[in-house]
Amino acid sequence: MNEEYRSLLANDTWDLVPFPKGRKLVRCKWVYRTKFGPDGKVAKHKACLVAMGFSQVEGIDYTETFSPAAKMNSIRLVISLVASFKWEVHQMDAKSSFLHGDLHEEIYLEQPRGFIQTDSSLVCRLKKSLYGLKQAPQAWYAKMDSFLLDTGFSRSHFDNTVYTKKVGKYLIILVLYVDDLILTGSDPNLISHVKSNLKKKFEMTDL
């Protein structure tokens, strides 16, 4: 819990503010899970702060919730290109992806249990998304989409989760599936450069 709480503070997830009148407070809870290693032994105990999104009010706490997911036909097409041209293929995972999304709505969250500050009347005015919020998937997609477009990728007109980038005679293809992505292309060095940029912006893990 301490590690997760420090991570949320480091990510500048909220500001502590007085609770405004006429607004509904979103509750939150700690969710615990145990991660096991390949040998079946306990590898890590993890705590995650989850917002109780069912208490959000539509039109006030959220509007857009839709987040596209990669189509199976797109994934099959990319895999067929990999097989035909013998390209390298890399899979990456964004750690705590939903915590990267920026919020544009005013959402007030109760202070997390166990970490209530001296003035318990203050609440968390969220600046970044949290797991459990209705708009969390959409906020993460918007963040990644903006980053990819800013770094020279083009979004497919047929599948909003497929991105391509041409550098000279080389082509890079990236497929986004929630918080996982597939990366391939005709130049291994260019792939490594893209991966490096992703790791600088987000906390990414090679799978």
Coordinates of N, CA and C in Angstrom, one line a residue:
M1 N 0.8 -1.2 0.0 CA 0.0 0.0 0.0 C 0.9 1.3 0.0
N2 N 1.9 1.2 0.8 CA 2.8 2.4 0.9 C 3.4 2.7 -0.5
E3 N 3.9 1.6 -1.2 CA 4.5 1.8 -2.5 C 3.5 2.3 -3.5
E4 N 2.3 1.8 -3.5 CA 1.3 2.3 -4.4 C 0.9 3.7 -4.1
Y5 N 0.8 4.1 -2.9 CA 0.4 5.4 -2.5 C 1.5 6.4 -2.9
R6 N 2.8 6.0 -2.7 CA 3.9 6.9 -3.1 C 3.9 7.0 -4.7
S7 N 3.6 6.0 -5.4 CA 3.5 6.0 -6.8 C 2.4 7.0 -7.3
L8 N 1.3 7.0 -6.6 CA 0.2 7.9 -7.0 C 0.6 9.3 -6.7
L9 N 1.3 9.6 -5.6 CA 1.7 11.0 -5.3 C 2.8 11.4 -6.4
A10 N 3.7 10.5 -6.7 CA 4.7 10.8 -7.7 C 4.2 11.1 -9.0
N11 N 3.0 10.5 -9.3 CA 2.4 10.7 -10.6 C 1.5 11.9 -10.7
D12 N 1.5 12.6 -9.5 CA 0.7 13.9 -9.4 C -0.8 13.6 -9.7
T13 N -1.3 12.5 -9.1 CA -2.7 12.0 -9.4 C -3.8 12.9 -8.9
W14 N -3.6 13.7 -7.8 CA -4.6 14.5 -7.3 C -4.1 15.7 -6.5
D15 N -5.0 16.7 -6.2 CA -4.7 17.8 -5.3 C -5.7 17.6 -4.2
L16 N -5.3 17.9 -3.0 CA -6.2 17.9 -1.8 C -6.9 19.3 -1.7
V17 N -8.2 19.2 -1.8 CA -9.0 20.5 -1.8 C -10.2 20.3 -0.9
P18 N -10.8 21.5 -0.5 CA -12.1 21.4 0.2 C -13.2 20.8 -0.7
F19 N -14.1 20.0 -0.2 CA -15.2 19.4 -1.0 C -16.2 20.4 -1.3
P20 N -16.4 20.7 -2.6 CA -17.4 21.7 -3.0 C -18.9 21.2 -2.8
K21 N -19.7 22.2 -2.4 CA -21.1 21.8 -2.2 C -21.8 21.4 -3.5
G22 N -22.8 20.5 -3.4 CA -23.5 20.1 -4.5 C -22.9 19.0 -5.4
R23 N -21.7 18.6 -5.0 CA -21.0 17.5 -5.8 C -21.1 16.2 -5.1
K24 N -21.0 15.1 -5.8 CA -21.1 13.8 -5.2 C -19.6 13.2 -5.1
L25 N -19.4 12.7 -3.9 CA -18.0 12.2 -3.6 C -17.9 10.7 -4.1
V26 N -16.9 10.5 -4.9 CA -16.6 9.1 -5.4 C -15.8 8.4 -4.3
R27 N -16.3 7.2 -3.9 CA -15.6 6.4 -2.9 C -14.5 5.6 -3.6
C28 N -13.6 5.1 -2.7 CA -12.5 4.3 -3.3 C -12.2 3.1 -2.3
K29 N -11.5 2.2 -2.7 CA -11.1 1.1 -1.8 C -9.7 0.5 -2.3
W30 N -9.1 -0.2 -1.4 CA -7.8 -0.9 -1.7 C -8.2 -2.3 -2.2
V31 N -7.6 -2.7 -3.3 CA -7.8 -4.1 -3.7 C -6.4 -4.8 -3.7
Y32 N -6.4 -6.0 -3.1 CA -5.1 -6.7 -3.0 C -5.1 -7.9 -3.8
R33 N -3.9 -8.2 -4.4 CA -3.8 -9.4 -5.1 C -2.4 -10.0 -5.0
T34 N -2.2 -11.3 -5.2 CA -0.9 -11.9 -5.1 C -0.5 -12.4 -6.5
K35 N 0.8 -12.0 -6.8 CA 1.3 -12.4 -8.1 C 2.3 -13.6 -7.9
F36 N 2.1 -14.6 -8.7 CA 2.9 -15.8 -8.6 C 4.0 -15.9 -9.8
G37 N 5.1 -16.4 -9.5 CA 6.2 -16.6 -10.5 C 6.0 -17.8 -11.3
P38 N 6.8 -18.1 -12.3 CA 6.7 -19.2 -13.2 C 6.8 -20.6 -12.4
D39 N 7.4 -20.5 -11.2 CA 7.6 -21.7 -10.4 C 6.4 -21.9 -9.5
G40 N 5.4 -21.1 -9.5 CA 4.2 -21.2 -8.7 C 4.3 -20.6 -7.3
K41 N 5.5 -20.1 -7.0 CA 5.7 -19.5 -5.7 C 5.3 -18.0 -5.7
V42 N 5.0 -17.5 -4.6 CA 4.5 -16.1 -4.4 C 5.7 -15.2 -4.8
A43 N 5.4 -14.3 -5.8 CA 6.5 -13.4 -6.3 C 6.3 -12.0 -5.7
K44 N 5.0 -11.6 -5.5 CA 4.8 -10.2 -5.1 C 3.4 -10.1 -4.5
H45 N 3.2 -9.3 -3.5 CA 1.9 -8.9 -3.0 C 1.7 -7.4 -3.5
K46 N 0.6 -7.2 -4.1 CA 0.3 -5.9 -4.7 C -1.0 -5.3 -4.2
A47 N -1.0 -4.0 -3.9 CA -2.2 -3.3 -3.5 C -2.5 -2.3 -4.6
C48 N -3.7 -2.1 -4.9 CA -4.2 -1.2 -6.0 C -5.3 -0.3 -5.5
L49 N -5.2 1.0 -5.6 CA -6.3 1.9 -5.2 C -7.4 1.9 -6.4
V50 N -8.6 1.6 -6.1 CA -9.6 1.5 -7.1 C -10.8 2.4 -6.8
A51 N -11.1 3.3 -7.7 CA -12.3 4.2 -7.5 C -13.6 3.4 -7.8
M52 N -14.6 3.6 -7.0 CA -15.9 3.0 -7.1 C -16.7 3.7 -8.2
G53 N -16.4 3.4 -9.4 CA -17.0 4.2 -10.5 C -18.5 4.1 -10.6
F54 N -19.1 3.1 -10.0 CA -20.6 3.1 -10.0 C -21.2 4.3 -9.4
S55 N -20.5 5.0 -8.5 CA -21.0 6.2 -7.9 C -20.8 7.5 -8.7
Q56 N -20.2 7.4 -9.9 CA -20.0 8.5 -10.7 C -21.4 8.9 -11.4
V57 N -21.5 10.2 -11.6 CA -22.8 10.8 -12.2 C -22.5 11.1 -13.7
E58 N -23.2 10.5 -14.6 CA -23.1 10.7 -16.0 C -23.4 12.2 -16.3
G59 N -22.6 12.8 -17.2 CA -22.7 14.2 -17.5 C -22.1 15.1 -16.6
I60 N -21.7 14.7 -15.4 CA -20.9 15.5 -14.5 C -19.5 14.9 -14.2
D61 N -19.5 13.7 -13.8 CA -18.2 13.0 -13.5 C -17.6 12.4 -14.8
Y62 N -18.4 12.1 -15.8 CA -17.8 11.5 -17.0 C -18.8 11.8 -18.2
T63 N -18.3 11.7 -19.4 CA -19.1 11.8 -20.6 C -18.7 10.7 -21.5
E64 N -17.5 10.7 -22.0 CA -17.0 9.7 -23.0 C -16.4 8.5 -22.2
T65 N -16.8 7.3 -22.6 CA -16.2 6.1 -21.9 C -15.7 5.1 -22.9
F66 N -16.0 5.3 -24.2 CA -15.6 4.3 -25.2 C -14.1 4.3 -25.5
S67 N -13.5 3.2 -25.5 CA -12.1 3.0 -25.9 C -12.0 1.9 -26.9
P68 N -11.4 2.2 -28.1 CA -11.3 1.1 -29.1 C -10.4 0.0 -28.7
A69 N -10.6 -1.2 -29.2 CA -9.7 -2.3 -29.0 C -9.4 -2.9 -30.4
A70 N -8.2 -3.4 -30.5 CA -7.7 -3.9 -31.8 C -8.6 -5.0 -32.4
K71 N -8.9 -4.9 -33.7 CA -9.7 -5.9 -34.3 C -8.8 -7.2 -34.6
M72 N -9.4 -8.3 -34.5 CA -8.7 -9.6 -34.7 C -8.1 -9.6 -36.1
N73 N -8.9 -9.1 -37.1 CA -8.4 -9.0 -38.5 C -7.1 -8.2 -38.6
S74 N -7.0 -7.1 -37.8 CA -5.8 -6.3 -37.9 C -4.6 -7.1 -37.3
I75 N -4.9 -7.8 -36.2 CA -3.8 -8.6 -35.6 C -3.3 -9.7 -36.6
R76 N -4.3 -10.3 -37.2 CA -3.9 -11.4 -38.2 C -3.1 -10.9 -39.4
L77 N -3.5 -9.7 -39.8 CA -2.8 -9.1 -41.0 C -1.4 -8.7 -40.6
V78 N -1.2 -8.2 -39.4 CA 0.2 -7.8 -39.0 C 1.0 -9.1 -38.8
I79 N 0.4 -10.2 -38.3 CA 1.2 -11.4 -38.1 C 1.5 -12.0 -39.4
S80 N 0.6 -11.9 -40.4 CA 0.9 -12.4 -41.7 C 2.1 -11.6 -42.4
L81 N 2.1 -10.3 -42.2 CA 3.2 -9.5 -42.7 C 4.6 -9.9 -42.0
V82 N 4.5 -10.2 -40.7 CA 5.7 -10.6 -40.0 C 6.2 -11.9 -40.6
A83 N 5.3 -12.9 -40.9 CA 5.7 -14.2 -41.4 C 6.2 -14.0 -42.8
S84 N 5.6 -13.2 -43.6 CA 6.0 -13.0 -45.1 C 7.3 -12.4 -45.2
F85 N 7.6 -11.3 -44.4 CA 8.8 -10.5 -44.6 C 9.9 -10.9 -43.5
K86 N 9.5 -11.9 -42.6 CA 10.5 -12.3 -41.6 C 10.9 -11.1 -40.7
W87 N 10.0 -10.3 -40.3 CA 10.2 -9.2 -39.5 C 10.3 -9.6 -38.0
E88 N 11.0 -8.9 -37.2 CA 11.0 -9.1 -35.8 C 9.6 -8.6 -35.3
V89 N 9.1 -9.2 -34.2 CA 7.9 -8.8 -33.6 C 8.1 -8.7 -32.1
H90 N 7.7 -7.6 -31.5 CA 7.9 -7.3 -30.1 C 6.5 -7.0 -29.4
Q91 N 6.4 -7.5 -28.2 CA 5.2 -7.3 -27.5 C 5.6 -6.5 -26.2
M92 N 4.8 -5.5 -25.9 CA 5.1 -4.7 -24.7 C 3.8 -4.5 -23.9
D93 N 4.0 -4.2 -22.6 CA 2.9 -4.0 -21.7 C 3.2 -2.7 -20.9
A94 N 2.1 -1.9 -20.9 CA 2.2 -0.6 -20.1 C 1.8 -0.9 -18.7
K95 N 2.7 -0.7 -17.7 CA 2.4 -0.9 -16.3 C 1.5 0.2 -15.8
S96 N 0.5 -0.1 -15.0 CA -0.4 0.9 -14.5 C -0.9 1.9 -15.5
S97 N -1.3 1.3 -16.7 CA -1.6 2.2 -17.8 C -2.7 3.2 -17.5
F98 N -3.8 2.7 -16.8 CA -4.9 3.6 -16.5 C -4.6 4.8 -15.7
L99 N -3.4 4.7 -15.0 CA -3.0 5.8 -14.1 C -2.3 7.0 -14.9
H100 N -2.1 6.7 -16.2 CA -1.4 7.8 -17.1 C -2.4 8.7 -17.7
G101 N -3.7 8.3 -17.8 CA -4.7 9.1 -18.5 C -5.0 10.4 -17.8
D102 N -5.1 11.5 -18.6 CA -5.4 12.8 -18.0 C -6.9 13.0 -17.9
L103 N -7.4 13.6 -16.9 CA -8.8 13.8 -16.7 C -9.2 15.2 -17.0
H104 N -10.3 15.4 -17.7 CA -10.8 16.7 -18.0 C -12.0 17.1 -17.2
E105 N -12.6 16.1 -16.6 CA -13.8 16.4 -15.7 C -13.4 16.6 -14.3
E106 N -14.2 17.3 -13.5 CA -13.9 17.5 -12.1 C -14.5 16.3 -11.4
I107 N -13.6 15.5 -10.8 CA -13.9 14.3 -10.0 C -13.3 14.5 -8.6
Y108 N -14.2 14.3 -7.6 CA -13.7 14.4 -6.2 C -13.8 13.0 -5.6
L109 N -12.6 12.6 -5.1 CA -12.5 11.2 -4.5 C -12.2 11.4 -3.0
E110 N -12.7 10.5 -2.2 CA -12.4 10.5 -0.8 C -10.9 10.1 -0.6
Q111 N -10.3 10.6 0.4 CA -8.9 10.2 0.7 C -8.8 8.7 1.0
P112 N -7.8 8.1 0.4 CA -7.6 6.7 0.6 C -7.5 6.3 2.1
R113 N -8.2 5.2 2.4 CA -8.2 4.7 3.8 C -6.7 4.3 4.2
G114 N -6.3 4.8 5.3 CA -5.0 4.5 5.8 C -4.0 5.6 5.5
F115 N -4.4 6.6 4.7 CA -3.5 7.6 4.3 C -4.3 9.0 4.3
I116 N -5.2 9.1 5.3 CA -5.9 10.4 5.4 C -5.0 11.4 6.1
Q117 N -5.0 12.6 5.5 CA -4.1 13.6 6.0 C -4.7 14.3 7.2
T118 N -4.0 15.2 7.8 CA -4.4 15.8 9.1 C -5.8 16.4 9.0
D119 N -6.1 17.1 7.9 CA -7.4 17.7 7.7 C -8.3 16.7 6.9
S120 N -9.0 15.9 7.7 CA -9.8 14.8 7.1 C -11.0 15.4 6.2
S121 N -11.3 16.7 6.3 CA -12.4 17.2 5.5 C -12.0 17.4 4.1
L122 N -10.7 17.4 3.8 CA -10.2 17.6 2.4 C -10.5 16.3 1.6
V123 N -10.7 16.5 0.3 CA -10.9 15.4 -0.6 C -9.9 15.5 -1.8
C124 N -9.8 14.5 -2.6 CA -8.8 14.4 -3.7 C -9.5 14.9 -5.0
R125 N -9.1 16.0 -5.5 CA -9.5 16.5 -6.8 C -8.6 15.8 -7.8
L126 N -9.2 14.8 -8.5 CA -8.3 14.0 -9.4 C -7.9 14.7 -10.7
K127 N -6.6 14.6 -10.9 CA -6.0 15.1 -12.2 C -5.6 14.0 -13.2
K128 N -5.4 12.8 -12.6 CA -5.1 11.7 -13.5 C -6.1 10.6 -13.2
S129 N -6.2 9.7 -14.1 CA -7.2 8.6 -14.0 C -6.8 7.6 -13.0
L130 N -7.8 6.8 -12.5 CA -7.6 5.7 -11.6 C -8.4 4.5 -12.1
Y131 N -7.9 3.3 -11.7 CA -8.7 2.1 -12.0 C -10.1 2.2 -11.4
G132 N -11.1 1.8 -12.1 CA -12.4 1.9 -11.6 C -13.2 3.0 -12.2
L133 N -12.6 4.1 -12.6 CA -13.3 5.2 -13.2 C -13.9 4.8 -14.5
K134 N -15.1 5.3 -14.8 CA -15.7 4.9 -16.0 C -15.0 5.3 -17.3
Q135 N -14.3 6.5 -17.2 CA -13.6 7.0 -18.3 C -12.1 6.6 -18.4
A136 N -11.7 5.7 -17.4 CA -10.3 5.3 -17.4 C -9.7 4.7 -18.7
P137 N -10.4 3.7 -19.3 CA -9.8 3.2 -20.6 C -9.7 4.2 -21.7
Q138 N -10.8 5.1 -21.8 CA -10.7 6.1 -22.8 C -9.6 7.1 -22.6
A139 N -9.4 7.5 -21.3 CA -8.4 8.5 -21.0 C -7.0 7.9 -21.3
W140 N -6.8 6.6 -21.0 CA -5.5 6.0 -21.4 C -5.3 5.9 -22.9
Y141 N -6.3 5.5 -23.6 CA -6.2 5.5 -25.1 C -5.9 6.9 -25.6
A142 N -6.5 7.9 -25.2 CA -6.3 9.3 -25.6 C -4.9 9.7 -25.4
K143 N -4.3 9.3 -24.2 CA -2.9 9.6 -23.9 C -1.9 9.0 -24.8
M144 N -2.1 7.7 -25.0 CA -1.2 6.9 -25.9 C -1.4 7.4 -27.4
D145 N -2.6 7.6 -27.8 CA -2.9 8.1 -29.2 C -2.2 9.4 -29.4
S146 N -2.3 10.3 -28.5 CA -1.6 11.6 -28.6 C -0.1 11.5 -28.7
F147 N 0.4 10.6 -27.9 CA 1.9 10.4 -27.9 C 2.4 9.9 -29.2
L148 N 1.7 8.9 -29.7 CA 2.1 8.2 -31.0 C 2.0 9.2 -32.1
L149 N 0.9 10.0 -32.2 CA 0.8 11.0 -33.3 C 1.9 12.1 -33.2
D150 N 2.2 12.5 -32.0 CA 3.2 13.5 -31.8 C 4.6 13.0 -32.2
T151 N 4.8 11.7 -32.1 CA 6.1 11.1 -32.5 C 6.2 10.6 -33.9
G152 N 5.3 11.0 -34.7 CA 5.4 10.7 -36.2 C 4.6 9.6 -36.7
F153 N 3.8 8.9 -35.8 CA 2.9 7.8 -36.3 C 1.7 8.3 -36.9
S154 N 1.1 7.6 -37.8 CA -0.2 7.9 -38.4 C -1.2 6.8 -38.0
R155 N -2.4 7.2 -37.7 CA -3.5 6.3 -37.2 C -4.2 5.8 -38.5
S156 N -4.5 4.5 -38.5 CA -5.2 3.9 -39.6 C -6.6 4.4 -39.6
H157 N -7.1 4.6 -40.8 CA -8.5 5.0 -41.0 C -9.5 3.9 -40.8
F158 N -9.0 2.6 -40.9 CA -9.8 1.4 -40.8 C -9.9 0.8 -39.4
D159 N -8.8 1.1 -38.6 CA -8.7 0.6 -37.2 C -8.0 1.6 -36.4
N160 N -8.7 2.2 -35.4 CA -8.0 3.3 -34.7 C -7.0 2.8 -33.7
T161 N -6.7 1.5 -33.6 CA -5.7 1.0 -32.8 C -4.4 0.6 -33.5
V162 N -4.4 0.8 -34.8 CA -3.3 0.4 -35.7 C -2.6 1.7 -36.1
Y163 N -1.3 1.8 -35.9 CA -0.5 3.0 -36.3 C 0.7 2.6 -37.1
T164 N 1.1 3.4 -38.1 CA 2.2 3.1 -38.9 C 3.1 4.4 -39.0
K165 N 4.4 4.1 -39.2 CA 5.4 5.2 -39.3 C 6.4 4.8 -40.4
K166 N 6.6 5.7 -41.3 CA 7.6 5.5 -42.4 C 8.8 6.4 -42.1
V167 N 10.0 5.8 -42.1 CA 11.2 6.6 -42.0 C 12.1 6.2 -43.2
G168 N 12.1 7.0 -44.2 CA 12.8 6.6 -45.5 C 12.2 5.4 -46.1
K169 N 12.9 4.4 -46.3 CA 12.4 3.2 -47.0 C 11.8 2.2 -45.9
Y170 N 11.9 2.5 -44.6 CA 11.5 1.6 -43.6 C 10.1 1.9 -43.1
L171 N 9.5 0.8 -42.6 CA 8.1 0.9 -42.1 C 8.0 0.3 -40.7
I172 N 7.3 1.0 -39.8 CA 7.1 0.4 -38.5 C 5.5 0.4 -38.3
I173 N 5.1 -0.7 -37.7 CA 3.7 -0.9 -37.4 C 3.5 -1.2 -35.9
L174 N 2.5 -0.5 -35.3 CA 2.2 -0.7 -33.9 C 0.7 -0.9 -33.8
V175 N 0.4 -2.0 -33.0 CA -1.0 -2.3 -32.8 C -1.2 -2.2 -31.3
L176 N -2.2 -1.4 -30.9 CA -2.5 -1.2 -29.5 C -3.7 -2.0 -29.0
Y177 N -3.6 -2.8 -28.0 CA -4.7 -3.6 -27.5 C -4.8 -3.3 -26.0
V178 N -5.6 -2.3 -25.6 CA -5.8 -1.8 -24.2 C -4.4 -1.4 -23.7
D179 N -3.8 -2.1 -22.8 CA -2.5 -1.7 -22.3 C -1.3 -2.6 -22.8
D180 N -1.6 -3.4 -23.8 CA -0.6 -4.2 -24.5 C -0.4 -3.6 -25.9
L181 N 0.8 -3.8 -26.5 CA 1.0 -3.4 -27.8 C 1.9 -4.4 -28.5
I182 N 1.7 -4.5 -29.9 CA 2.6 -5.3 -30.7 C 3.3 -4.3 -31.6
L183 N 4.6 -4.5 -31.7 CA 5.5 -3.6 -32.5 C 6.3 -4.4 -33.5
T184 N 6.3 -4.1 -34.7 CA 7.0 -4.8 -35.8 C 7.4 -3.8 -36.9
G185 N 8.2 -4.3 -37.8 CA 8.6 -3.4 -38.9 C 9.8 -4.0 -39.6
S186 N 10.3 -3.2 -40.6 CA 11.3 -3.7 -41.5 C 12.7 -3.3 -41.0
D187 N 12.9 -2.5 -39.9 CA 14.2 -2.1 -39.4 C 14.3 -2.3 -37.9
P188 N 15.1 -3.3 -37.5 CA 15.2 -3.6 -36.0 C 15.7 -2.3 -35.3
N189 N 16.6 -1.5 -35.8 CA 17.1 -0.4 -35.1 C 16.0 0.7 -34.9
L190 N 15.1 0.8 -35.9 CA 14.0 1.8 -35.7 C 13.0 1.3 -34.7
I191 N 12.8 0.0 -34.6 CA 12.0 -0.6 -33.6 C 12.6 -0.3 -32.2
S192 N 13.9 -0.5 -32.1 CA 14.5 -0.2 -30.8 C 14.4 1.2 -30.4
H193 N 14.4 2.1 -31.4 CA 14.3 3.5 -31.1 C 12.9 3.8 -30.6
V194 N 11.9 3.2 -31.3 CA 10.5 3.5 -30.8 C 10.3 2.9 -29.4
K195 N 10.8 1.7 -29.2 CA 10.7 1.2 -27.8 C 11.3 2.0 -26.8
S196 N 12.4 2.6 -27.1 CA 13.1 3.5 -26.2 C 12.3 4.7 -25.8
N197 N 11.7 5.3 -26.9 CA 10.8 6.5 -26.7 C 9.6 6.1 -25.8
L198 N 9.0 4.9 -26.0 CA 7.9 4.5 -25.2 C 8.2 4.3 -23.8
K199 N 9.4 3.8 -23.5 CA 9.9 3.6 -22.2 C 10.2 4.9 -21.4
K200 N 10.6 5.9 -22.2 CA 10.8 7.2 -21.6 C 9.5 7.9 -21.2
K201 N 8.5 7.6 -21.9 CA 7.2 8.3 -21.6 C 6.4 7.5 -20.6
F202 N 6.3 6.2 -20.8 CA 5.5 5.3 -19.9 C 6.4 4.2 -19.3
E203 N 5.9 3.6 -18.3 CA 6.6 2.5 -17.7 C 6.2 1.2 -18.4
M204 N 7.1 0.8 -19.3 CA 6.8 -0.3 -20.2 C 7.6 -1.5 -19.8
T205 N 7.0 -2.7 -20.1 CA 7.7 -4.0 -19.9 C 7.7 -4.8 -21.2
D206 N 8.9 -5.3 -21.5 CA 8.9 -6.2 -22.7 C 8.4 -7.6 -22.2
L207 N 7.6 -8.2 -23.1 CA 7.0 -9.5 -22.8 C 7.6 -10.5 -23.7

